[in-house]
XYZ file of C-alpha atoms in Angstrom:
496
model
C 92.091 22.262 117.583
C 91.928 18.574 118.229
C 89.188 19.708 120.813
C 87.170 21.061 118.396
C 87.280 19.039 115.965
C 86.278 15.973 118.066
C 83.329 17.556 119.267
C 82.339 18.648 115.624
C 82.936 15.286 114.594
C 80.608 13.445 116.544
C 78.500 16.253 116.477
C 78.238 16.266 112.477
C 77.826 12.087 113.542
C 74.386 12.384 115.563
C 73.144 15.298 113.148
C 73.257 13.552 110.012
C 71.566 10.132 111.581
C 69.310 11.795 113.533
C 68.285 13.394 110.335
C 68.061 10.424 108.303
C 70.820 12.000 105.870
C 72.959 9.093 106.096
C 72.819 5.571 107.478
C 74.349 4.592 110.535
C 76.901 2.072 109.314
C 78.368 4.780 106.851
C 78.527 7.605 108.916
C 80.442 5.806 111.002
C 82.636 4.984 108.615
C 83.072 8.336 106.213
C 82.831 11.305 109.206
C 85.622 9.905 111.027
C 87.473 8.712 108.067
C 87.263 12.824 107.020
C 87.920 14.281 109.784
C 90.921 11.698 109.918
C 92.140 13.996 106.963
C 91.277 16.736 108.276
C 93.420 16.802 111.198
C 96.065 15.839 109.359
C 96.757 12.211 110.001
C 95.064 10.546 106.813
C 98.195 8.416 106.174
C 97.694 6.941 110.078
C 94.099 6.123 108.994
C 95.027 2.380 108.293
C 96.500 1.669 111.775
C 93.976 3.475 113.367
C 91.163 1.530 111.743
C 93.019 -2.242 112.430
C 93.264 -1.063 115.698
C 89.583 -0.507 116.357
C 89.165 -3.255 114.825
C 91.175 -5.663 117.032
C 89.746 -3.842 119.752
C 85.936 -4.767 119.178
C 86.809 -7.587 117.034
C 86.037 -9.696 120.263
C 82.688 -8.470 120.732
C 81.663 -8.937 116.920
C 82.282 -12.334 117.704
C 80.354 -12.382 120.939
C 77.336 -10.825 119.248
C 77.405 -13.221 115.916
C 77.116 -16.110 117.770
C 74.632 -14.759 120.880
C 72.669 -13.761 117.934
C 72.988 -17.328 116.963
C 72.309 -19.109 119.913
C 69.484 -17.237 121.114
C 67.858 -17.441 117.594
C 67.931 -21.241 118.454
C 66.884 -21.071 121.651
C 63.902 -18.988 120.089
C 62.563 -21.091 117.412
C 62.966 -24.347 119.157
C 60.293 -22.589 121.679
C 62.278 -21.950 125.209
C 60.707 -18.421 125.339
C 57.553 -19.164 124.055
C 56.271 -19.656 128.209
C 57.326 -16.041 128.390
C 55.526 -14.340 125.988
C 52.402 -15.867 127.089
C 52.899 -15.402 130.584
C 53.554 -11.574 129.562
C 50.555 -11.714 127.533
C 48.431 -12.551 130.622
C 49.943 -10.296 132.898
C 49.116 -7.261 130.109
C 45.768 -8.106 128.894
C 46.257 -6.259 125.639
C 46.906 -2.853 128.167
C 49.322 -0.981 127.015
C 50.278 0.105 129.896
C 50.763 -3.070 131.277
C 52.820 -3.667 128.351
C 55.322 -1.019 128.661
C 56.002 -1.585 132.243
C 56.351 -5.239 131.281
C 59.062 -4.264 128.657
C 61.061 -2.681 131.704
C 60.310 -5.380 134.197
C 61.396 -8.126 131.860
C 64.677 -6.086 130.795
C 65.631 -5.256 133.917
C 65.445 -9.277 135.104
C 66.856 -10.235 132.212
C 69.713 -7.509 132.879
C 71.022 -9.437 135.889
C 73.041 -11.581 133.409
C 75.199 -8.292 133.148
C 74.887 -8.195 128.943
C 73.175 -6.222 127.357
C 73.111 -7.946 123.942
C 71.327 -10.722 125.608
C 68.628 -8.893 127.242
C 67.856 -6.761 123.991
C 67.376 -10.299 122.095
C 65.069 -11.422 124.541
C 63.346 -8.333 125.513
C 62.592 -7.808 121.793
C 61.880 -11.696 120.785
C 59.162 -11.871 123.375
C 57.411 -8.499 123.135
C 57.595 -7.319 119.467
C 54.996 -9.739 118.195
C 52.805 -7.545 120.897
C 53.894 -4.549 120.350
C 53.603 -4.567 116.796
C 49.977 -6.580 117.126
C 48.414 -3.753 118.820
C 50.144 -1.015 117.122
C 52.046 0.361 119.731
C 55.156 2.379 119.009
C 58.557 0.432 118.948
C 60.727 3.677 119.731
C 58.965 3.075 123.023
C 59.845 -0.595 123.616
C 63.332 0.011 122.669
C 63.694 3.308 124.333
C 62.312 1.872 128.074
C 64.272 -1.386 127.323
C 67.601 0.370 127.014
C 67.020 2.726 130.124
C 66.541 -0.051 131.971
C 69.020 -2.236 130.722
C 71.445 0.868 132.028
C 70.342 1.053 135.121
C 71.154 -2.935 135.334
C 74.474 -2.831 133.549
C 75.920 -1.543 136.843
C 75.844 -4.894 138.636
C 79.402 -5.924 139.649
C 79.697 -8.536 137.232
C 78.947 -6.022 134.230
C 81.140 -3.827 132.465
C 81.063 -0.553 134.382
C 81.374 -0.990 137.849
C 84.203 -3.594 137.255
C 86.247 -1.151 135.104
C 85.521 1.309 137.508
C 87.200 -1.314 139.933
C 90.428 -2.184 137.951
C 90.890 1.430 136.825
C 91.606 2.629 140.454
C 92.135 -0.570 142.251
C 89.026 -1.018 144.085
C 86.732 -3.755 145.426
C 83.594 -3.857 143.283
C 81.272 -4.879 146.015
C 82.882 -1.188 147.535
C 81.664 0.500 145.243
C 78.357 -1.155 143.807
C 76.923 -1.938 147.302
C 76.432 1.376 148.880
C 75.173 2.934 145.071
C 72.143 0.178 145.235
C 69.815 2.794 147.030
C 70.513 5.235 144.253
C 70.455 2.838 141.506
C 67.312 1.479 143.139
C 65.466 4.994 142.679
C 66.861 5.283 139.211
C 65.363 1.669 138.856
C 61.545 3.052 140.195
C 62.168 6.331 137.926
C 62.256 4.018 134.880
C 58.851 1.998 136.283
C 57.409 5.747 136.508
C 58.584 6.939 132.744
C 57.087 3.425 131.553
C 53.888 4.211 133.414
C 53.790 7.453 131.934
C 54.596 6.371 128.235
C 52.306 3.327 128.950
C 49.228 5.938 129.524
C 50.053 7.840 126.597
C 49.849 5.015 124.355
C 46.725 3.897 125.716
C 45.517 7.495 125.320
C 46.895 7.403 121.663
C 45.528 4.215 120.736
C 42.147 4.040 122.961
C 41.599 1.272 125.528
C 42.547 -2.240 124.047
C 40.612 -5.196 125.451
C 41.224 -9.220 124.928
C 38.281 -11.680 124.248
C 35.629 -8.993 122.429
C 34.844 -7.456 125.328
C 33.646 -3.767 124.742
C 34.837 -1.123 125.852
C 33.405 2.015 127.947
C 34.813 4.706 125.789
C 35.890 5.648 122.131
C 39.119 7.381 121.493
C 40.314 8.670 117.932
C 43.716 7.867 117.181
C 45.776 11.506 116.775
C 49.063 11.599 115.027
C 51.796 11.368 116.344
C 54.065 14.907 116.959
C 56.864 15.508 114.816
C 59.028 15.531 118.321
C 57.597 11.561 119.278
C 58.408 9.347 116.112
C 55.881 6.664 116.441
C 57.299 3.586 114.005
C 54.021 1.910 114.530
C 50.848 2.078 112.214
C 48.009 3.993 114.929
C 45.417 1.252 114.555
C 42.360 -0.284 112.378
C 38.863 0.367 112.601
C 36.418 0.184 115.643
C 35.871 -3.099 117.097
C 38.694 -4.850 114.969
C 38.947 -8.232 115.921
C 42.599 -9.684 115.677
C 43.966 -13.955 115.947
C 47.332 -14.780 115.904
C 48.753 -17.820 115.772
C 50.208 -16.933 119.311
C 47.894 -14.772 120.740
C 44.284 -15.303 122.073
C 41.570 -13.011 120.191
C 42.324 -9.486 120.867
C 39.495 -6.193 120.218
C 41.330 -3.167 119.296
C 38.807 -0.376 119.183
C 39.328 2.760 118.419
C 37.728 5.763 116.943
C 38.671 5.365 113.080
C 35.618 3.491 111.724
C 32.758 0.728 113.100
C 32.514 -2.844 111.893
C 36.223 -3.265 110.813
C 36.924 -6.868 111.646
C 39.868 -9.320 110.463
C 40.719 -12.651 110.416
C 43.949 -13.868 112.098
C 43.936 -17.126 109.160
C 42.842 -16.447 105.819
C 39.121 -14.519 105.560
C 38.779 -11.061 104.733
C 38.732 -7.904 106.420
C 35.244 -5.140 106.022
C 36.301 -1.443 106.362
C 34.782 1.054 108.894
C 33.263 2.391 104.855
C 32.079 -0.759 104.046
C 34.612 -1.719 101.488
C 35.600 -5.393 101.182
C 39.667 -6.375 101.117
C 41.859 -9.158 101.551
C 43.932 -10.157 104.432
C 46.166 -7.123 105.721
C 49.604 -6.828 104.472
C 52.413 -8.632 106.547
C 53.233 -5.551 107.349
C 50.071 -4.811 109.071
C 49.112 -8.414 110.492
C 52.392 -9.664 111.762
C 52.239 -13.019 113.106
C 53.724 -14.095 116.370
C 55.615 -17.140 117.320
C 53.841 -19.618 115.721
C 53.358 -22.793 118.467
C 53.302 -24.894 115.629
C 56.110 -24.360 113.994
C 58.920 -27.189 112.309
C 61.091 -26.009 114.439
C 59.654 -26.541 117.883
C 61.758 -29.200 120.013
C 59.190 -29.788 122.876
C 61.007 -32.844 124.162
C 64.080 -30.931 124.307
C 62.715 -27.774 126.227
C 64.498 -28.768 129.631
C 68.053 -29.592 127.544
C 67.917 -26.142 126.350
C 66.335 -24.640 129.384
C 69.616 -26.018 131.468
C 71.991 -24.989 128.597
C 70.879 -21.347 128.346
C 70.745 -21.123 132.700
C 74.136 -22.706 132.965
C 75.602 -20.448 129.866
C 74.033 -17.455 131.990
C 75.678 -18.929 135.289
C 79.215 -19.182 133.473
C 78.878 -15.564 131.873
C 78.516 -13.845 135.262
C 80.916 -15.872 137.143
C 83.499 -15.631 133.695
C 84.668 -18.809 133.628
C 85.567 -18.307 130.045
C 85.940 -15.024 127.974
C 82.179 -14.051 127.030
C 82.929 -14.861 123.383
C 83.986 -17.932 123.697
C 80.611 -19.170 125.886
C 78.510 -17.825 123.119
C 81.010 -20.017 120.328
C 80.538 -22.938 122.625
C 76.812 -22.784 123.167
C 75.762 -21.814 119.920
C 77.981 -25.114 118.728
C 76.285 -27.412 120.697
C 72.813 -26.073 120.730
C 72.835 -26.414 116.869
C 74.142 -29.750 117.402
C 71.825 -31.113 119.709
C 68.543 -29.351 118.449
C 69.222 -30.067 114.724
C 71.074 -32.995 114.053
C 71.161 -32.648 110.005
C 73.296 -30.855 108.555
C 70.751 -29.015 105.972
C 69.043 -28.132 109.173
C 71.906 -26.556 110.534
C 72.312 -24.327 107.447
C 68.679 -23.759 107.249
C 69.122 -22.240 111.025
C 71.989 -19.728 110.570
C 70.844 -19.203 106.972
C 67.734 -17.728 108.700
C 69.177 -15.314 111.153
C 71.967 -14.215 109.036
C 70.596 -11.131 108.191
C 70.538 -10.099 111.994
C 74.200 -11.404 112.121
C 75.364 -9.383 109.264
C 73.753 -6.591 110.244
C 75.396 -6.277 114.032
C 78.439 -7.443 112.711
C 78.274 -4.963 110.537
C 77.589 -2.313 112.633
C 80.687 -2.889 115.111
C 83.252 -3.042 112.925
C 82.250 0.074 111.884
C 82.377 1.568 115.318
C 85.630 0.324 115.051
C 86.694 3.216 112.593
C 84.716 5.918 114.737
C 86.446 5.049 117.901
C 90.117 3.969 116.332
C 90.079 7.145 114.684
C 88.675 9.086 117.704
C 91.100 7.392 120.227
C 94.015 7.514 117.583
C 94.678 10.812 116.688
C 94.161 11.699 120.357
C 90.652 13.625 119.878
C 88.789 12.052 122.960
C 92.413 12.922 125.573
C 92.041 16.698 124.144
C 88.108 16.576 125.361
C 88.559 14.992 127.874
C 91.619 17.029 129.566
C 89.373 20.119 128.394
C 86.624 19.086 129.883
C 88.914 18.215 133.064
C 90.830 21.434 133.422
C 87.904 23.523 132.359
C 86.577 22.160 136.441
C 86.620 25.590 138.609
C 88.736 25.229 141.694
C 85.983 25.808 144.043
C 84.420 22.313 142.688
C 87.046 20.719 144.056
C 85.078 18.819 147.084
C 82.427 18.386 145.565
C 84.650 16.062 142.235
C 81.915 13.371 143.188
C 78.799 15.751 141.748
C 81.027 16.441 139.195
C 81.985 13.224 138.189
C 78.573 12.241 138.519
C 77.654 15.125 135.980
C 80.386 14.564 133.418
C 79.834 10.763 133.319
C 76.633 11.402 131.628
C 77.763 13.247 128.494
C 81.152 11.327 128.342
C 80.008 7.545 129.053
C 77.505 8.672 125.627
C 80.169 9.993 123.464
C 82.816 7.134 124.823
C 83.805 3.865 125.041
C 83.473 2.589 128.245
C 86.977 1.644 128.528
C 88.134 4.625 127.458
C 86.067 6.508 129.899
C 87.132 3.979 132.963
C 90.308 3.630 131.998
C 91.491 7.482 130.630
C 88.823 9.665 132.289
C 87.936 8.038 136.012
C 91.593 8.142 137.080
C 92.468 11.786 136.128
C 89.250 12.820 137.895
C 90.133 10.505 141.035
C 93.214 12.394 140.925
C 91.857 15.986 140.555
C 89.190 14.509 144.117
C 92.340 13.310 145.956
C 94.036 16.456 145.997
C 90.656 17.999 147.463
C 90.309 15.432 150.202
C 87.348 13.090 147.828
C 88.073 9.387 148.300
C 88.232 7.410 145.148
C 85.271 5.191 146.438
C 83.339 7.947 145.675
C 84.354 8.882 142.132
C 83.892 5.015 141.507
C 80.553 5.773 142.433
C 79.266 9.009 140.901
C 80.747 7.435 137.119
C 78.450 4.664 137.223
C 75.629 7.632 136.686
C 75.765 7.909 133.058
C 75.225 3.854 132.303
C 71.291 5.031 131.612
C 72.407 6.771 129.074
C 75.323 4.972 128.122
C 73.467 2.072 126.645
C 71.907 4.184 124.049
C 75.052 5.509 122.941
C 76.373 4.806 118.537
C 79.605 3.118 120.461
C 77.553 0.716 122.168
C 77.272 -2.547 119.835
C 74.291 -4.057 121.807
C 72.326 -1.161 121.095
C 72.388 -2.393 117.082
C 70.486 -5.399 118.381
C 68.185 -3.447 119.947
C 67.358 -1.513 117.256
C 68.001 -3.868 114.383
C 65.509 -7.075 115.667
C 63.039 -4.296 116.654
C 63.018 -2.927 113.197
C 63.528 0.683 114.674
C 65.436 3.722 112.772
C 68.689 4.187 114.741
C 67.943 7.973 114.598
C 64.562 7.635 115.669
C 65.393 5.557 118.674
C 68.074 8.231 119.590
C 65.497 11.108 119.401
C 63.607 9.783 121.453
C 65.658 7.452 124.192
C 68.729 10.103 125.097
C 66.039 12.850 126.970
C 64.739 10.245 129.056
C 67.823 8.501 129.700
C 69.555 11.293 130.309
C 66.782 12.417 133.171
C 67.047 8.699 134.476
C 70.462 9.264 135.108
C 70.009 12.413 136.665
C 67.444 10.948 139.005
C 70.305 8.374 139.814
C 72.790 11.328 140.619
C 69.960 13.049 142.620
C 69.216 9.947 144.828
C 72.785 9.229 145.407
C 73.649 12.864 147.073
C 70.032 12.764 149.101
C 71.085 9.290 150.304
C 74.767 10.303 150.951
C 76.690 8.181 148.967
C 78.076 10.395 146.417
């Protein structure tokens, strides 16, 4: 029964958000809090909560004050280099663009969080994204496929669980998967390449500097299947400024003459109607290079404190939280001396804060409630015992298999720590080293970073201004084939 239930439970979970029937941060809390009562153990609901709680309670903290710190980091201007070096590299090409959202996640993945490479992915490429119109589902979905991929370096979270949960050397077991993870690296260059040309196709061919272009596309809807969050583009030869950007002709096949002013002027319809200046909505203005809160003679201080904050993280000198406390201390400090500036600072990305927050402490119920009453051990020993005999030697395919579903629908602690050893177990007895199980469960991680339990994907999806159903429709197919890629590679190479 507690089988069932678990699966309708998160089931009933991924419906109802998907479907836009309930936010995120609710269902979360209700569904489990239900089926809590359902199965029986409503008066446990209390202890089961405060221990989710305490559980993540550590990485609310690490998030509020990453959140923090690279806010700072952002509008004193040590990122602004990066978005225009990205804006030279893609020349207003969306293709370019997308496979630019994957390179720079995937670099900035090295640092082995994921919270960190959302905020930075995002802070340098949504101004773009969202000044040419391109769909955000697409940024965030590429930027969390790669991020997975990433997460599997030994100083992230999987491959070291993967270590302490069956006493293992991580360089064993991440070493040997780098030709695998490699492929499943070039696989998510190929699916950005691929989305990249169907933006272009949906949009036409964007060009910088007026220069025209050789064909005229219209702009179709998007299919009910591809949520596009993104507004499909202005008239035919619409001329854009920014005060980041450098003069940008988006041309499409809605209209001729449309034209608009980046500072204050008006904007002349395809029709020939007159209007003012677009909605901020529609004319979203990158990072300003003149803004109050630019600290130009500070850029190298901050450059050194975010490289040597990096350096500690991966080397864990100190618990993860506790770097992000420290840093976001002294880079308010140092970068705003006056108190009201201080305030003004976290005052402005409190929302963000609130929001992630938020959102992990009510993951907390979903997984306290899920771990409590024993719901994920009945799945999971199901899912176990349900293995025919004659899969026995081959427990690394299957491993490899199951950590794709199970790495989504669980923690990653609880799928290390409760999952990886009974299937090691179930490979001994059939002659397959636990090297190899380490191996096949890093698989899933594509998909893994897209999963409702993950709390960096609520920074993804929050700073992008993306529907967390929306980003799930569309992400989990291609992470999920990512994955399999990474599964498929590893058994043609021999490893798993």
């Amino acid at each position: 029964m507690l089988t069932i239930l678990g699966f309708v439970m998160i089931a009933t979970f991924l419906v109802l958000i998907m479907m836009k029937k309930m936010s995120p941060m609710a269902a979360l809390i209700l569904i489990p809090a239900l089926f809590c009562v359902l199965v029986g153990k409503g008066a446990h609901l209390g202890a089961y909560v405060l221990k989710g709680v305490g559980d993540l309670a550590p990485t609310a903290a690490m998030l509020m004050f990453a959140i923090i710190y690279f806010g700072v980091m952002i509008d004193v201007g040590l990122f602004d280099p990066v978005v225009r070096g990205i804006l030279r590299f893609c020349k207003a090409d969306p293709v370019r663009i997308v496979v630019g959202t994957a390179l720079l996640a995937a670099i900035v993945s090295l640092d082995g969080d994921g919270s960190t490479t959302f905020m930075i992915t995002v802070s340098a490429l949504y101004p773009l994204y969202r000044r040419l119109k391109m769909s955000l589902v697409v940024m965030t979905g590429v930027a969390a496929t790669a991020n997975g991929v990433m997460n599997t370096v030994p100083w992230g979270g999987p491959t070291a669980r993967a270590a302490t949960a069956l006493k293992l050397d991580a360089g064993d077991i991440f070493v040997p998967m780098v030709p695998a993870l490699a492929t499943g690296l070039v696989a998510v260059f190929l699916l950005a390449y691929v989305l990249g040309r169907r933006e272009r196709k949906r949009l036409g061919l964007l060009t910088l500097d007026g220069a025209r272009t050789a064909t005229e596309r219209a702009v179709p809807e998007p299919t009910a299947g591809e949520p596009v969050l993104a507004g499909a583009g202005g008239g035919f030869g619409a001329r854009v400024r920014t005060s980041v950007f450098r003069t940008v002709s988006i041309r499409t096949g809605k209209g001729r003459g449309a034209t608009a002013g980046g500072g204050g002027g008006t904007a002349h319809a395809g029709t020939g109607a007159t209007a003012t200046e677009p909605a901020p909505a529609d004319d979203f203005q990158g990072l300003d290079p003149h803004r109050p809160t630019l600290r130009p003679k500070l850029y190298w201080f901050n450059a050194a404190l975010t490289v040597a904050l990096l350096v500690l993280l991966v080397l864990q000198t100190l618990p993860i939280p506790v770097l992000f406390l420290l840093g976001a201390a002294l880079a308010l400090t140092v970068n705003f001396p006056h108190m009201a500036d201080q305030k003004a600072r976290i005052a402005a990305h409190a929302e963000n804060v609130l929001n992630v927050s938020g959102m992990v402490f009510a993951a907390a119920v979903f997984t306290g409630v899920l771990t409590g009453t024993g719901m994920v051990e009945h799945m999971a020993r199901w899912l176990v015992d349900g293995i025919p005999d004659g899969l026995g030697p081959h427990m690394g395919l299957v491993t490899g298999v199951l950590s794709i579903p199970l790495t989504y629908f669980m923690s990653n602690d609880g799928f290390y720590f409760g999952i990886v050893p009974i299937l090691a177990e179930a490979g001994a007895a059939h002659g397959v080293g636990a090297l190899e199980i380490a191996r096949a469960s890093l698989v899933g991680q594509a998909l893994h970073m897209s999963s409702p339990l993950v709390p960096a994907v609520y920074v993804l999806v929050g700073m992008a201004k993306v529907e967390f159903g929306d980003h799930t429709r569309f992400t989990v197919k291609w992470a999920a084939l990512t994955s399999l890629v990474v599964l498929a590679a590893g058994l043609l190479y021999g490893i798993i």
